[in-house]
Amino acid sequence: MKKRTNIILVIIIGGYFLFYYLAPFNKNHGIEFNSERLKIGIPEIADNLKQIESSDKYETVWYDEKSKNGHFKKIVEYGFFDTKTETDYYENEKLKSTFLWSKYDFRNKSFKYFIEKPNDKLLSATKSENLKFEKPTIIEELSKKVFEKHITPLIIHINVAKNCP
């Protein structure tokens, strides 16, 4: 009985050690992964993005606090053994309080695109004619074509700014 208890205790402590100190096992999706990003079609980690500390060990965050126009944030989320998703955030200073993001799922090898914009209609009426307060923002899923239409001016603006003396 004592031997079985010791074995169970070793398994529990070993599992705890694996989960909290070694996992995730594959967390090498930093700048060295940029060549793979290009092949997949995910935006690279640019020079303006700096890695910041995250409270979650299952994610890595790069952020540009000065950017008000263009790609300003990247979050890579990890599973126990490998990368789960990579999300890229964009902001357009002409569209106040509007954010766009693309999310690549490494498991499904697919993209999803989103927009978060202000809700102009904060109040609405329910069927029973009561007032209902809406969320201050609306999040919608976009097609790739619509997403690219929104971010293309940002990418052109950034590339022109880089090439100017």
XYZ file of C-alpha atoms in Angstrom:
165
model
C 0.000 0.000 0.000
C 2.828 2.411 0.907
C 4.631 1.596 -2.354
C 1.489 2.408 -4.402
C 1.073 5.721 -2.549
C 4.688 6.658 -3.282
C 4.252 5.838 -6.973
C 1.083 7.948 -7.164
C 2.841 10.795 -5.369
C 5.783 10.632 -7.810
C 3.354 10.684 -10.770
C 1.501 13.704 -9.356
C 4.690 15.644 -8.620
C 6.145 14.697 -12.028
C 2.954 15.800 -13.781
C 2.990 19.083 -11.866
C 6.639 19.649 -12.840
C 5.922 18.899 -16.522
C 2.858 21.130 -16.669
C 4.248 24.143 -14.817
C 7.939 24.145 -15.704
C 8.477 22.388 -19.036
C 5.256 23.030 -20.953
C 4.692 24.253 -23.537
C 7.336 22.117 -25.179
C 7.596 24.038 -28.475
C 7.784 27.781 -27.873
C 10.149 28.781 -30.693
C 7.836 30.992 -32.750
C 9.760 34.241 -32.331
C 11.685 36.183 -34.944
C 13.446 32.972 -36.024
C 10.027 31.731 -37.283
C 9.581 34.675 -39.707
C 10.615 32.652 -42.788
C 7.855 30.121 -41.996
C 5.384 32.978 -41.466
C 6.117 34.227 -44.977
C 5.374 30.776 -46.429
C 2.065 30.548 -44.540
C 1.054 34.176 -45.187
C 1.230 35.369 -41.572
C 2.699 38.854 -40.962
C 6.298 38.801 -39.753
C 7.503 40.110 -36.424
C 8.806 43.495 -37.583
C 11.504 45.631 -35.973
C 8.895 47.937 -34.445
C 7.346 45.085 -32.417
C 8.982 44.422 -29.050
C 8.342 41.301 -26.998
C 6.596 42.114 -23.718
C 6.101 40.020 -20.608
C 2.865 38.061 -20.518
C 1.251 36.729 -17.378
C 0.277 33.614 -19.322
C 3.148 31.224 -20.049
C 1.082 29.757 -22.884
C 1.303 32.952 -24.925
C 3.959 35.308 -26.257
C 3.099 38.938 -27.013
C 4.839 41.465 -29.274
C 3.606 45.052 -29.160
C 4.385 48.514 -30.555
C 3.081 51.105 -28.116
C 3.882 54.005 -30.497
C 1.911 52.670 -33.452
C -1.464 54.227 -34.195
C -1.576 53.074 -37.786
C -0.930 49.550 -39.017
C 0.207 46.277 -37.469
C 0.714 46.993 -33.766
C 0.372 43.687 -31.912
C 0.992 39.948 -32.333
C 0.000 37.194 -29.909
C 1.153 33.586 -30.295
C -0.811 31.092 -28.190
C 0.698 27.720 -27.351
C -0.834 24.400 -26.457
C 0.913 21.818 -24.317
C 3.022 20.451 -27.184
C 2.889 23.026 -29.981
C 1.540 26.355 -31.240
C -2.237 26.786 -31.376
C -2.885 30.221 -32.898
C -1.194 33.409 -33.998
C -3.209 36.650 -33.953
C -2.179 39.919 -35.626
C -3.853 43.216 -34.678
C -4.167 46.321 -36.854
C -5.325 49.857 -36.150
C -6.228 52.637 -38.580
C -5.944 56.139 -37.122
C -8.566 57.352 -39.638
C -11.142 54.918 -38.228
C -11.373 55.913 -34.561
C -11.766 53.040 -32.079
C -11.760 50.463 -34.872
C -9.456 47.440 -34.741
C -8.915 44.591 -37.172
C -7.282 41.263 -36.506
C -6.450 38.067 -38.301
C -6.157 34.770 -36.478
C -4.253 31.818 -37.931
C -5.085 28.403 -36.470
C -2.066 26.091 -36.759
C -4.187 22.986 -36.129
C -6.700 23.670 -38.915
C -4.215 25.615 -41.065
C -6.836 28.315 -41.583
C -7.358 32.053 -41.128
C -10.256 33.981 -39.616
C -10.630 37.746 -39.893
C -12.398 40.147 -37.542
C -13.266 43.801 -37.052
C -14.172 45.551 -33.819
C -15.886 48.888 -34.308
C -17.866 51.346 -32.192
C -21.561 50.652 -31.789
C -23.370 53.780 -32.986
C -26.646 52.462 -31.615
C -26.029 52.015 -27.871
C -29.724 51.818 -27.038
C -32.377 49.666 -28.657
C -35.891 48.576 -27.862
C -36.818 45.006 -26.995
C -40.021 43.321 -28.192
C -41.710 44.368 -24.951
C -40.667 47.975 -25.686
C -38.123 48.174 -22.882
C -34.831 49.945 -23.441
C -31.845 47.706 -23.833
C -28.238 48.884 -23.464
C -25.985 47.463 -26.149
C -22.271 46.726 -25.888
C -20.107 49.759 -26.761
C -18.411 47.847 -29.601
C -19.464 45.390 -32.271
C -17.244 42.464 -33.304
C -17.871 40.972 -36.731
C -16.177 38.214 -38.679
C -15.021 39.364 -42.121
C -14.123 37.675 -45.363
C -10.473 37.770 -46.412
C -11.318 40.159 -49.261
C -13.025 42.711 -46.982
C -10.255 42.388 -44.375
C -7.559 43.029 -46.991
C -9.525 46.025 -48.296
C -9.287 47.558 -44.802
C -5.598 46.824 -44.163
C -4.126 47.409 -47.648
C -4.017 51.229 -47.196
C -2.215 50.658 -43.867
C 0.409 48.390 -45.424
C 0.992 50.815 -48.325
C 1.295 53.731 -45.869
C 3.837 51.847 -43.725
C 5.929 50.685 -46.714
C 6.052 54.227 -48.164
C 7.089 55.632 -44.773
C 9.912 53.056 -44.482
C 11.299 53.938 -47.909
C 11.235 57.722 -47.438
C 14.545 59.399 -46.528
